[in-house]
PDB file of C-alpha atoms in Angstrom:
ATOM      1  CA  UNK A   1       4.853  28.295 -13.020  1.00 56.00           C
ATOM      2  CA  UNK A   2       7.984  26.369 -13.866  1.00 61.00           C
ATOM      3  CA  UNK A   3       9.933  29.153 -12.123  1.00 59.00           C
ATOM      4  CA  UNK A   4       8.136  28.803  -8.911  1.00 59.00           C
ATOM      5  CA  UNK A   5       8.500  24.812  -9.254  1.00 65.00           C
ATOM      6  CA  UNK A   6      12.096  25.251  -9.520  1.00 67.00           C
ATOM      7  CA  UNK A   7      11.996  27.672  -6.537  1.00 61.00           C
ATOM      8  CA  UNK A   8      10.227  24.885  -4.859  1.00 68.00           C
ATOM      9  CA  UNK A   9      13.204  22.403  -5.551  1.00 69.00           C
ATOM     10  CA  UNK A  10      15.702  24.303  -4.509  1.00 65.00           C
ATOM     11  CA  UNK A  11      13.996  25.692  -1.146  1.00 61.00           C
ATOM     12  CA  UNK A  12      13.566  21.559  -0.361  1.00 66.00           C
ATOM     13  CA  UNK A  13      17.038  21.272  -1.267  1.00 65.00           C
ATOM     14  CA  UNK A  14      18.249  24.425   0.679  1.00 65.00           C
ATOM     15  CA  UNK A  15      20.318  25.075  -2.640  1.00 65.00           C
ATOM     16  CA  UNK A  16      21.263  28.876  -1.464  1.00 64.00           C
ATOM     17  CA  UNK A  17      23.032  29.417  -5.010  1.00 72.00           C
ATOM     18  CA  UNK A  18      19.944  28.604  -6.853  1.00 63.00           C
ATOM     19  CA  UNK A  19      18.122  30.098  -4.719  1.00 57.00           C
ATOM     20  CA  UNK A  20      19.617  33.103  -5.398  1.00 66.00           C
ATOM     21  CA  UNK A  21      19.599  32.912  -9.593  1.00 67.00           C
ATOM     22  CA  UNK A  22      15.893  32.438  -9.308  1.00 62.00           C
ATOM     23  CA  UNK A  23      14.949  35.087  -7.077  1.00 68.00           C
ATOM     24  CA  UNK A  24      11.707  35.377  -4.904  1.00 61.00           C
ATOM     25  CA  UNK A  25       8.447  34.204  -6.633  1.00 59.00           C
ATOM     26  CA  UNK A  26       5.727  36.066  -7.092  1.00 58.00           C
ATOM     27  CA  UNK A  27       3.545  35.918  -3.823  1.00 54.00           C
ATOM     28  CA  UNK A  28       0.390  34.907  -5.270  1.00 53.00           C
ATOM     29  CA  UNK A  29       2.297  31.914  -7.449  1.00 54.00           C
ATOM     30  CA  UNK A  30       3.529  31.040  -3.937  1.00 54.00           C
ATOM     31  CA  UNK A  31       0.368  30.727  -2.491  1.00 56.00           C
ATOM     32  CA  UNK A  32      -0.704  28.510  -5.429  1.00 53.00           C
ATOM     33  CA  UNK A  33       2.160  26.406  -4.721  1.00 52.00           C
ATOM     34  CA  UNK A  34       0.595  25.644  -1.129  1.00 53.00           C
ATOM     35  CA  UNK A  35      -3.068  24.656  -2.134  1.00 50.00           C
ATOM     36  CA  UNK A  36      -4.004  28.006  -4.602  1.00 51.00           C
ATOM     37  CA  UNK A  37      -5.905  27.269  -7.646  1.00 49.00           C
ATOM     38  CA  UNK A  38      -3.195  26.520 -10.029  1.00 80.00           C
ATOM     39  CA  UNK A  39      -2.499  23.113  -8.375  1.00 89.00           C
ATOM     40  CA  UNK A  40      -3.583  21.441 -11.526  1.00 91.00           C
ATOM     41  CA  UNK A  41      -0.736  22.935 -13.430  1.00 91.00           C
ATOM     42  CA  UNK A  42       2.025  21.782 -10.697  1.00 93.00           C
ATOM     43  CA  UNK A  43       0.643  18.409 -10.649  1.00 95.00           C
ATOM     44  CA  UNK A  44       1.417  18.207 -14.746  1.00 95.00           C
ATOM     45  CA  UNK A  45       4.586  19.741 -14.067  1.00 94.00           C
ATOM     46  CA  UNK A  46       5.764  17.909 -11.500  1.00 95.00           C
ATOM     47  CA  UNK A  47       4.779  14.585 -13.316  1.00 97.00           C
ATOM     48  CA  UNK A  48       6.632  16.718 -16.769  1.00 96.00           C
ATOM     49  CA  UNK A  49       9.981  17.180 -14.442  1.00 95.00           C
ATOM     50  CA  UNK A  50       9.854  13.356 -13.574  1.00 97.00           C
ATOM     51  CA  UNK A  51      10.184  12.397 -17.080  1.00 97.00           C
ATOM     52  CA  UNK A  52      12.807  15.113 -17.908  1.00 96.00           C
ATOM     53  CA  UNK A  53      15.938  13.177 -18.598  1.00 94.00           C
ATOM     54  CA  UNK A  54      17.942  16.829 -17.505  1.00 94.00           C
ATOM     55  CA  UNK A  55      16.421  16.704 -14.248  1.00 94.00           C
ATOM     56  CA  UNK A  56      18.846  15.438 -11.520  1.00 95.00           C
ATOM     57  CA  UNK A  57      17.028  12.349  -9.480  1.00 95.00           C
ATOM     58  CA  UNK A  58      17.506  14.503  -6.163  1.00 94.00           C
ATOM     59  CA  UNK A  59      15.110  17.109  -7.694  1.00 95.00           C
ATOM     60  CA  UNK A  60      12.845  14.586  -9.441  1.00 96.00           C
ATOM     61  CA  UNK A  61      12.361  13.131  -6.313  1.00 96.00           C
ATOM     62  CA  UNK A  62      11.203  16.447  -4.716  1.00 95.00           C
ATOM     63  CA  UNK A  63       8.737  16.766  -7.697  1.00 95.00           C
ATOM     64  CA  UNK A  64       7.529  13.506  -6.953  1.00 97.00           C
ATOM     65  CA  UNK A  65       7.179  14.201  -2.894  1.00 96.00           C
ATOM     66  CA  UNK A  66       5.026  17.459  -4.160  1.00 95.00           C
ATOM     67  CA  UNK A  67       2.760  15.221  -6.005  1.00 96.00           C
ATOM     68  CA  UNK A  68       2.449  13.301  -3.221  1.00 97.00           C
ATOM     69  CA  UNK A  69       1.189  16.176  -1.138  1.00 95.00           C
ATOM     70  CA  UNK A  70      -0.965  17.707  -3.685  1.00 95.00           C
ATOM     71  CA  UNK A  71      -2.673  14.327  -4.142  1.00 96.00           C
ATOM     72  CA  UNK A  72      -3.571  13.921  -0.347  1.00 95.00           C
ATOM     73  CA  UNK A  73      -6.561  15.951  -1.702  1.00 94.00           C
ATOM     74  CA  UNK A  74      -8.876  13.516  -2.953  1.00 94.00           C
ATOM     75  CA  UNK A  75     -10.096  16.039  -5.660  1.00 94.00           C
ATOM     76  CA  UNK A  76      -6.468  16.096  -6.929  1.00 95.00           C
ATOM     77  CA  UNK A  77      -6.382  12.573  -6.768  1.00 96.00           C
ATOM     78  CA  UNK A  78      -9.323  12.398  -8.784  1.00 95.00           C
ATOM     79  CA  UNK A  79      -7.477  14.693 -11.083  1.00 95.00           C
ATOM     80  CA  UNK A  80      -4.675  12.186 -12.118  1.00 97.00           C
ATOM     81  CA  UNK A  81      -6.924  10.422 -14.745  1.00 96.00           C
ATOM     82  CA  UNK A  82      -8.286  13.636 -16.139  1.00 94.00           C
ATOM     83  CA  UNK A  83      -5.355  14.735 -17.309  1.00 95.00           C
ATOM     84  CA  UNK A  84      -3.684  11.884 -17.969  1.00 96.00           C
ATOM     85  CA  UNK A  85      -1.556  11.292 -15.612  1.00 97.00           C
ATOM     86  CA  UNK A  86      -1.496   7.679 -14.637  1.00 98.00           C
ATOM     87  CA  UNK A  87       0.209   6.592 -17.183  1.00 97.00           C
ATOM     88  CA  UNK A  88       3.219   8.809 -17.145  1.00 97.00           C
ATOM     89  CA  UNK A  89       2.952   7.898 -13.175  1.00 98.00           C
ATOM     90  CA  UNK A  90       3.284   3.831 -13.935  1.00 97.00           C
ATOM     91  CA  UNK A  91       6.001   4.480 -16.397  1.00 97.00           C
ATOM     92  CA  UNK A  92       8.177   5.522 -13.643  1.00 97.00           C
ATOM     93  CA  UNK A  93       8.073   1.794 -12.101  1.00 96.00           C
ATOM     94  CA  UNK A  94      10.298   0.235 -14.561  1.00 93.00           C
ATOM     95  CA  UNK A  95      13.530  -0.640 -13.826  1.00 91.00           C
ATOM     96  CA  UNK A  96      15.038   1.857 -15.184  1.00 93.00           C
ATOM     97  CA  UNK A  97      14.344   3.922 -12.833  1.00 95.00           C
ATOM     98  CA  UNK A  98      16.327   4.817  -9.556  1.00 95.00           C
ATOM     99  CA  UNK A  99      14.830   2.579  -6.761  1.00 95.00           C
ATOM    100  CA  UNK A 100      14.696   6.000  -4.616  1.00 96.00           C
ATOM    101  CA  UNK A 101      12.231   7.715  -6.649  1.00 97.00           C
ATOM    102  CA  UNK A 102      10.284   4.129  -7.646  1.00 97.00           C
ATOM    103  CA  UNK A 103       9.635   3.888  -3.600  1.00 97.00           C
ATOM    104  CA  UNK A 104       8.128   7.641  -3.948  1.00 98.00           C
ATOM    105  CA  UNK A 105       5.829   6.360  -6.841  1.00 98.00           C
ATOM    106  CA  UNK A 106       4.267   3.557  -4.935  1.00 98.00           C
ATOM    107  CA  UNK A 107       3.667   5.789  -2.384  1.00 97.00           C
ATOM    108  CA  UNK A 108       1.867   8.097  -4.551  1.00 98.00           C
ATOM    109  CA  UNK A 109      -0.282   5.158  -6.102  1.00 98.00           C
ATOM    110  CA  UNK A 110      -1.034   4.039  -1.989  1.00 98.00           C
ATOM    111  CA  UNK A 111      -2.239   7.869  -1.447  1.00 97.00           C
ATOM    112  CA  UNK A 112      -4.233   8.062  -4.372  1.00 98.00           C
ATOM    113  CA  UNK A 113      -6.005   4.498  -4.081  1.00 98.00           C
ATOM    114  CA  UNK A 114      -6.894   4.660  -0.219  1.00 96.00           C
ATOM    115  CA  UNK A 115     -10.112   4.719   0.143  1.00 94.00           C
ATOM    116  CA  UNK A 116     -10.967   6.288  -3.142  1.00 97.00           C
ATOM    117  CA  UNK A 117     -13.278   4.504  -5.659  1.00 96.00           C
ATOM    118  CA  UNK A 118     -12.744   6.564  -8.444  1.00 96.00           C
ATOM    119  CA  UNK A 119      -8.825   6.843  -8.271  1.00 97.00           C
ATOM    120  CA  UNK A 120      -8.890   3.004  -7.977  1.00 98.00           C
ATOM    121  CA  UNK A 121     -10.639   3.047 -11.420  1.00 97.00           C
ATOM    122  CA  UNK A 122      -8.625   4.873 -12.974  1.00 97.00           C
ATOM    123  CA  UNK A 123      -5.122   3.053 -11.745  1.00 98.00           C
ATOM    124  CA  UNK A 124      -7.366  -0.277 -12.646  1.00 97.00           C
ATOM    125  CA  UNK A 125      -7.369   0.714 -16.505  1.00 96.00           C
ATOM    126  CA  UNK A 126      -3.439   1.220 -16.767  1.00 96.00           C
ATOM    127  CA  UNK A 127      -2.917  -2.729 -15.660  1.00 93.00           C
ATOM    128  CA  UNK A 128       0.040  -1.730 -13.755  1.00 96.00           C
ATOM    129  CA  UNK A 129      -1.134  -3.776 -11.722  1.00 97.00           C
ATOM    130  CA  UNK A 130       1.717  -6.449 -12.608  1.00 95.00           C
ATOM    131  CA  UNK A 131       4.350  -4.084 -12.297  1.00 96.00           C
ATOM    132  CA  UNK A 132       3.530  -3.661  -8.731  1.00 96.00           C
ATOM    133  CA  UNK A 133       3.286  -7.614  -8.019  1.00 96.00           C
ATOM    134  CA  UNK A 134       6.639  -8.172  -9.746  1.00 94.00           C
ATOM    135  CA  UNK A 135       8.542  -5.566  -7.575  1.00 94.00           C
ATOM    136  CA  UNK A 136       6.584  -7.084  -4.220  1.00 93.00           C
ATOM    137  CA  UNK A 137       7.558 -10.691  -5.358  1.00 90.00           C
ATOM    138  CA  UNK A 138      10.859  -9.818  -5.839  1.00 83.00           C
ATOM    139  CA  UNK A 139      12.843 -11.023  -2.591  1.00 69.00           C
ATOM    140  CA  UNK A 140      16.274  -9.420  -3.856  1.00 74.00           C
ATOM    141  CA  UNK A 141      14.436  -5.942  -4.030  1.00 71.00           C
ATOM    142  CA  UNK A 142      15.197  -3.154  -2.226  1.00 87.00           C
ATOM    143  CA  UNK A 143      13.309  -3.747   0.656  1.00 88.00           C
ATOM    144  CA  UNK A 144      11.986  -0.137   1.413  1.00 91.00           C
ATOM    145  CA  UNK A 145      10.715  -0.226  -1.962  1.00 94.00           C
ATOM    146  CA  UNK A 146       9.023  -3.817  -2.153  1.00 93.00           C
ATOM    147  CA  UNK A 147       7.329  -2.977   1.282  1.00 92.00           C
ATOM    148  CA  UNK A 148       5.736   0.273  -0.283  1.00 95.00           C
ATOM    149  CA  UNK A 149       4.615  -1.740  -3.480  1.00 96.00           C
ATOM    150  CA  UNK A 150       3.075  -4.485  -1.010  1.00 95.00           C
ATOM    151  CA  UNK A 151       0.874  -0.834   0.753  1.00 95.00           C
ATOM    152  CA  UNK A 152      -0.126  -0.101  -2.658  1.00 97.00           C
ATOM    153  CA  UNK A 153      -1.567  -3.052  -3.828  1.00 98.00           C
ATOM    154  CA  UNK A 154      -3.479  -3.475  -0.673  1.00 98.00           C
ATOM    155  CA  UNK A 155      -4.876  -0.150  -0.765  1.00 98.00           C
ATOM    156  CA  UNK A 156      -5.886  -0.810  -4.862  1.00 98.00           C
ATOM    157  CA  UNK A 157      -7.564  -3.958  -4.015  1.00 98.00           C
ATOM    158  CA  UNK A 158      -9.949  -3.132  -0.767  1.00 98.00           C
ATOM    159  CA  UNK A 159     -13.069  -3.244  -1.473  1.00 97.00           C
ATOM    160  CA  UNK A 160     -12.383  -2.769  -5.372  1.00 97.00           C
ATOM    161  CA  UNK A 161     -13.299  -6.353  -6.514  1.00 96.00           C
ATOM    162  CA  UNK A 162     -12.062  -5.456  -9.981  1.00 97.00           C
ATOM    163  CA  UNK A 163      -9.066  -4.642  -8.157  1.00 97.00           C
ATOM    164  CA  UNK A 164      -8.721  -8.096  -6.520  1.00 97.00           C
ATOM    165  CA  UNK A 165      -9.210 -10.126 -10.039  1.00 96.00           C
ATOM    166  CA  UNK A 166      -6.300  -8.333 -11.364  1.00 96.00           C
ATOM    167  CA  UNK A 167      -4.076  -9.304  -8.233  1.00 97.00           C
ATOM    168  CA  UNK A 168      -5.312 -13.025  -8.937  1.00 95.00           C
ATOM    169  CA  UNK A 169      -4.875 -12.809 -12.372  1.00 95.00           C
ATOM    170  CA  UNK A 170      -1.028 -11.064 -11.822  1.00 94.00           C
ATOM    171  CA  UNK A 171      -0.225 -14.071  -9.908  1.00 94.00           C
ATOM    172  CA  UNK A 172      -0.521 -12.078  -6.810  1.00 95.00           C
ATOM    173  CA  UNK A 173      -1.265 -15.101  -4.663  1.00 95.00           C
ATOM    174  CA  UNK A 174       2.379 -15.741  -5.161  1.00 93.00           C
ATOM    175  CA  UNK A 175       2.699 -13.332  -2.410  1.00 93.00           C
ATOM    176  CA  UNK A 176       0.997 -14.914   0.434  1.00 93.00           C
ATOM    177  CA  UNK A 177       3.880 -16.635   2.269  1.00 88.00           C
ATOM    178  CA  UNK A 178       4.882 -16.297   5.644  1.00 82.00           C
ATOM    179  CA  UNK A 179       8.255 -17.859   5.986  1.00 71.00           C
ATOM    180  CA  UNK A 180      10.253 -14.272   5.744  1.00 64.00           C
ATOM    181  CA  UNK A 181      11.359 -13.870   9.346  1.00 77.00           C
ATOM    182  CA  UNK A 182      10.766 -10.675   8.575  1.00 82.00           C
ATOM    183  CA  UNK A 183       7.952  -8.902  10.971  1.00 83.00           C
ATOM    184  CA  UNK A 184       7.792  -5.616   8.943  1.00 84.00           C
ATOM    185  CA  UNK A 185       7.300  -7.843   5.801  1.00 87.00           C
ATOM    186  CA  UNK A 186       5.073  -9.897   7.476  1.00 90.00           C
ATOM    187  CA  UNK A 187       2.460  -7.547   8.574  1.00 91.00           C
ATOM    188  CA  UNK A 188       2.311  -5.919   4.589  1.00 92.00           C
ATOM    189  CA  UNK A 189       1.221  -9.268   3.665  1.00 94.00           C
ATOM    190  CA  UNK A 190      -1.171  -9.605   6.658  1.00 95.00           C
ATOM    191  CA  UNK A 191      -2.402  -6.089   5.610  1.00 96.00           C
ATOM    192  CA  UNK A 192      -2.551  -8.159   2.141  1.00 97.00           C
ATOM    193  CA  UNK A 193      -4.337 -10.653   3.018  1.00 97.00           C
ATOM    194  CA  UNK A 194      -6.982  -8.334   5.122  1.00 97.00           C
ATOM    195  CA  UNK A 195      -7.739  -6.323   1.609  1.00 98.00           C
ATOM    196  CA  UNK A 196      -8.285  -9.736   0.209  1.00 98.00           C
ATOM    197  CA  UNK A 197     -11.210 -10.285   2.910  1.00 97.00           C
ATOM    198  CA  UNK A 198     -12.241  -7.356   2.656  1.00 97.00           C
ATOM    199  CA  UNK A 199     -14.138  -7.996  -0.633  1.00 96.00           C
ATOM    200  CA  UNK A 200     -15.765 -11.175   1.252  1.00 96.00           C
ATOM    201  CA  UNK A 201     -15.072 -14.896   1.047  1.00 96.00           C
ATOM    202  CA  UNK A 202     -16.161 -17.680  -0.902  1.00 94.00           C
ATOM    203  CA  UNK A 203     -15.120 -21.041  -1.474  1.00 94.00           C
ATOM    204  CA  UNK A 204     -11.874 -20.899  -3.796  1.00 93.00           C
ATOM    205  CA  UNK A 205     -10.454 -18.073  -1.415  1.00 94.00           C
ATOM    206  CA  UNK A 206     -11.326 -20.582   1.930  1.00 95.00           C
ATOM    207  CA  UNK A 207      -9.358 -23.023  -0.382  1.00 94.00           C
ATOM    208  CA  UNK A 208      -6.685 -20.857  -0.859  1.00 94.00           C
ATOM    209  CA  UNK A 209      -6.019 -19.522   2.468  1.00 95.00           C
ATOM    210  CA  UNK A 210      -6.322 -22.970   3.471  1.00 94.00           C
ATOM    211  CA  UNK A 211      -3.156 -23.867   1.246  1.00 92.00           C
ATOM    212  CA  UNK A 212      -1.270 -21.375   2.092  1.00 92.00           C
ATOM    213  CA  UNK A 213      -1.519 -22.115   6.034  1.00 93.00           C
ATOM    214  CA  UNK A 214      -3.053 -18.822   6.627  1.00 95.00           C
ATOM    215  CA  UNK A 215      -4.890 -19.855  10.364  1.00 95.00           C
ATOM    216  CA  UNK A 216      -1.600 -22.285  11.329  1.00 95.00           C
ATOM    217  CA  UNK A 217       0.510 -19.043  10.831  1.00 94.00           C
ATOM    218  CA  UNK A 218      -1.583 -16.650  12.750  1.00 95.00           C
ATOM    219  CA  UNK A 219      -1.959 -18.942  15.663  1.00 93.00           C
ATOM    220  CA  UNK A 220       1.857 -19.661  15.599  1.00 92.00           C
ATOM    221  CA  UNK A 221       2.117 -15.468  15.800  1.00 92.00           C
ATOM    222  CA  UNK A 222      -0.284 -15.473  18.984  1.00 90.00           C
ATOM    223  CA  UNK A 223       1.725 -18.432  20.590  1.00 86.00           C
ATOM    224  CA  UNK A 224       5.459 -17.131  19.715  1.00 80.00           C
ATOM    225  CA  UNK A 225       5.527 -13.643  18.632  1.00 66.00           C
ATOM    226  CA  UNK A 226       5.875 -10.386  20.856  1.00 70.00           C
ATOM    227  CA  UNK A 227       5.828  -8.034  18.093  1.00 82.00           C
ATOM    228  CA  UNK A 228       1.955  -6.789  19.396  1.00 86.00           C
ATOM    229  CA  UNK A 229       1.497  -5.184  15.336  1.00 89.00           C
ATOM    230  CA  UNK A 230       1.412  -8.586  14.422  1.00 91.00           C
ATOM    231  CA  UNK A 231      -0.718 -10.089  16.828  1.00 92.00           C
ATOM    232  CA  UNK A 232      -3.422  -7.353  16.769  1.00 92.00           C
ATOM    233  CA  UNK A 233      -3.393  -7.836  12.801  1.00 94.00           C
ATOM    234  CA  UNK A 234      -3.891 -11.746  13.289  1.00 94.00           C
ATOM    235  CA  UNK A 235      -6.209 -11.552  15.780  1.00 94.00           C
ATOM    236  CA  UNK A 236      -7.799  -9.015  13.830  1.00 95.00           C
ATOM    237  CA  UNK A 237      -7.919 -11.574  10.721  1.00 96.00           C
ATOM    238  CA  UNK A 238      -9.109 -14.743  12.495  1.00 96.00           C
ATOM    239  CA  UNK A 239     -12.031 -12.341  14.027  1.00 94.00           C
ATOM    240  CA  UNK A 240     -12.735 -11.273  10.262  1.00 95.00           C
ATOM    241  CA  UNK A 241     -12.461 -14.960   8.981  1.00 96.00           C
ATOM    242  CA  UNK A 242     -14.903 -15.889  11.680  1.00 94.00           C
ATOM    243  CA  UNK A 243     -17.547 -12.785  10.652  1.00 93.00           C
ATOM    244  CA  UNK A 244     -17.510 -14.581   7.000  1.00 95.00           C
ATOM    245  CA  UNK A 245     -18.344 -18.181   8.213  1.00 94.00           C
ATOM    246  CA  UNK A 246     -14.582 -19.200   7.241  1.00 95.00           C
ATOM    247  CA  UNK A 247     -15.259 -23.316   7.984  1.00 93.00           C
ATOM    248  CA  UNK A 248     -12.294 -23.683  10.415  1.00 94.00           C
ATOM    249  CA  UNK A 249     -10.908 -26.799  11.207  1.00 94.00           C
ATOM    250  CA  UNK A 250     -10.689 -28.641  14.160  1.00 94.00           C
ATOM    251  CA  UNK A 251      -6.781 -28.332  13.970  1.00 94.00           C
ATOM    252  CA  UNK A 252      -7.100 -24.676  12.987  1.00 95.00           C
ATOM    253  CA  UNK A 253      -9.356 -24.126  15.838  1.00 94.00           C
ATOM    254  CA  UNK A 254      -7.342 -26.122  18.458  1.00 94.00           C
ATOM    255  CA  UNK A 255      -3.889 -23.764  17.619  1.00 94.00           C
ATOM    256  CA  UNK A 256      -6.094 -20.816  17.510  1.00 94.00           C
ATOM    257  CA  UNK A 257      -7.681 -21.349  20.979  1.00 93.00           C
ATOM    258  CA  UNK A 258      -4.100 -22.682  22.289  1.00 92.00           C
ATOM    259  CA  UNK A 259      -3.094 -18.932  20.601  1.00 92.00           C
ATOM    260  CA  UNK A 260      -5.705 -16.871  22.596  1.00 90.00           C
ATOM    261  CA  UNK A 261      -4.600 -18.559  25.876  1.00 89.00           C
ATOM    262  CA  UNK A 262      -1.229 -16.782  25.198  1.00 88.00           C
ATOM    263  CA  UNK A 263      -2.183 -13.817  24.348  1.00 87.00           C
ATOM    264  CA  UNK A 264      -5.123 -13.298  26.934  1.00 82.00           C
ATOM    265  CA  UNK A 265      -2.023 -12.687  29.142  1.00 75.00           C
ATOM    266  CA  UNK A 266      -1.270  -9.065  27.053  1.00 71.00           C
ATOM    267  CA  UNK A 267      -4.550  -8.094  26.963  1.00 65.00           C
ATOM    268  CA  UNK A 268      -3.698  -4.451  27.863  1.00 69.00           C
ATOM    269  CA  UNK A 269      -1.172  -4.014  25.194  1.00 72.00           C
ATOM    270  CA  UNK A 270      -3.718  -5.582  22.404  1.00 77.00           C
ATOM    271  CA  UNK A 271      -6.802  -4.465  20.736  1.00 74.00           C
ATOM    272  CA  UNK A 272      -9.566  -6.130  23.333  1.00 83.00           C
ATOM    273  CA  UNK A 273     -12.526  -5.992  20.785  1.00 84.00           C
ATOM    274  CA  UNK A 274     -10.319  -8.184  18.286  1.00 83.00           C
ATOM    275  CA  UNK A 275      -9.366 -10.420  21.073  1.00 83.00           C
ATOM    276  CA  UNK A 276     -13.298 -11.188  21.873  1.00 85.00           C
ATOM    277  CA  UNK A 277     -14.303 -11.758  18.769  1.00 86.00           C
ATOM    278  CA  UNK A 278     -11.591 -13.749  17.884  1.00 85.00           C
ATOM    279  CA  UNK A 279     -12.159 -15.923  21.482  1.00 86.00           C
ATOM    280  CA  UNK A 280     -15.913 -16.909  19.144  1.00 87.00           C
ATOM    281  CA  UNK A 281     -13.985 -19.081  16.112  1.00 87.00           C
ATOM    282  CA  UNK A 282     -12.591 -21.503  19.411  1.00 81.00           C
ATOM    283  CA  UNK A 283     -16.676 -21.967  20.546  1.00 78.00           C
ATOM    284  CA  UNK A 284     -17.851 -23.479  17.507  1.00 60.00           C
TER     285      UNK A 284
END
């Protein structure tokens, strides 16, 4: 097996000389590389070559982007905890560890998270959590790699309510901000803010969104921005806020409508169904 994972590496890396010392791997350990029954085995290994302080980061990094695939399979994702894996995964967040292959390990904890109950318990019980916050707060970070820590939180904490009390209780509200000028950044912590909702609304969150200007900045997207990501996702938010009885105020709902008035004018570049329901918060 840890013949055909080196194979593996080197076919990524189109390394003809080690290509050539290994040889051709046995067809059927081939076939277990792309989906066979052993996949169990490369997901240890891969994790196992991670770790290995021999390993050159090029081909740790093509062990990582293997995981990645073989987790896509929610089964294999469901695997991690069973044999152990998360923590050895988390480990690889620290600092100490290139930035390159810490952007392909938030990307594995976003694949195995989305949309996947169990996966979210078992990433819930290795409170990395903080780890994830800290790189995401961190506006001197490399920005590739705070961006995928920002997907992976949001996919941990929708609809995972344990999920969301560790992001309040890692200081994750520190997060909410919208002063970055930056629209890519912007629409992780819109996607943020909509896994937030997404395990309903009560009054300390309507306080908190309330504080952090949440409605004044997604009104001041429909009025001034053309970047039609972020105005779907804000339209998309202020239609959610609305379903949850979000008590807007008159201020709130005078830049909102003033918003919509703008925005009615790209209607066939938007989502429509967002647009409609959002038109209901400015006919209370």
């Amino acid at each position: 097996m840890e013949k055909l994972l080196h194979w593996s590496i080197a076919q990524q890396a189109g390394d003809k000389e080690a290509l050539a010392k290994i040889g051709e791997p046995d067809p059927k350990l081939l076939n277990q590389l792309f989906g066979g029954p052993d996949e169990v085995a490369l997901m240890k290994e891969s994790i196992a070559i991670a770790h290995n302080p021999k390993v050159e980061d090029k081909d740790k990094a093509i062990a990582l982007e293997n995981f990645e695939m073989l987790i896509e399979n929610m089964d294999n994702a469901n695997n991690i905890e069973n044999l152990g894996l998360w923590h050895p995964i988390v480990d690889l967040l620290k600092n100490d560890v290139p930035d390159d292959l810490r952007v392909i390990v938030c990307g594995i904890i976003d694949t195995a998270v989305q949309n996947n109950p169990k996966s979210q318990e078992g990433f819930e019980k290795t409170n990395a959590l903080q780890e994830l916050v800290k790189i995401a707060k961190d506006g001197q970070q490399n920005k590739s790699l705070q961006n995928k820590a920002l997907f992976a939180i949001s996919s941990y904490i929708r609809n995972f309510k344990p999920g969301y009390k560790q992001f309040d209780e890692s200081s994750g509200w520190d997060l909410i901000k919208f002063d970055s000028k930056d629209s890519k950044f912007d629409l992780r912590i819109l996607s943020l803010v909509s896994s937030i909702l997404s395990n309903g609304l009560d009054s300390d969150l309507e306080n908190r969104f309330r504080s952090s200007k949440l409605v004044h900045y997604l009104a001041s997207v429909l009025n001034l921005d053309s970047n039609t990501n972020l105005v779907d996702k804000s339209l998309n938010i202020i239609s959610e806020l609305h379903r949850l009885k979000y008590d807007f105020t008159d201020e709130e709902t005078y830049e909102v409508d003033r918003g919509i008035q703008v925005v009615e004018g790209l209607s066939d570049k938007i989502n429509i169904d967002d647009l409609t329901r959002a038109k209901q918060v400015t006919k209370k």
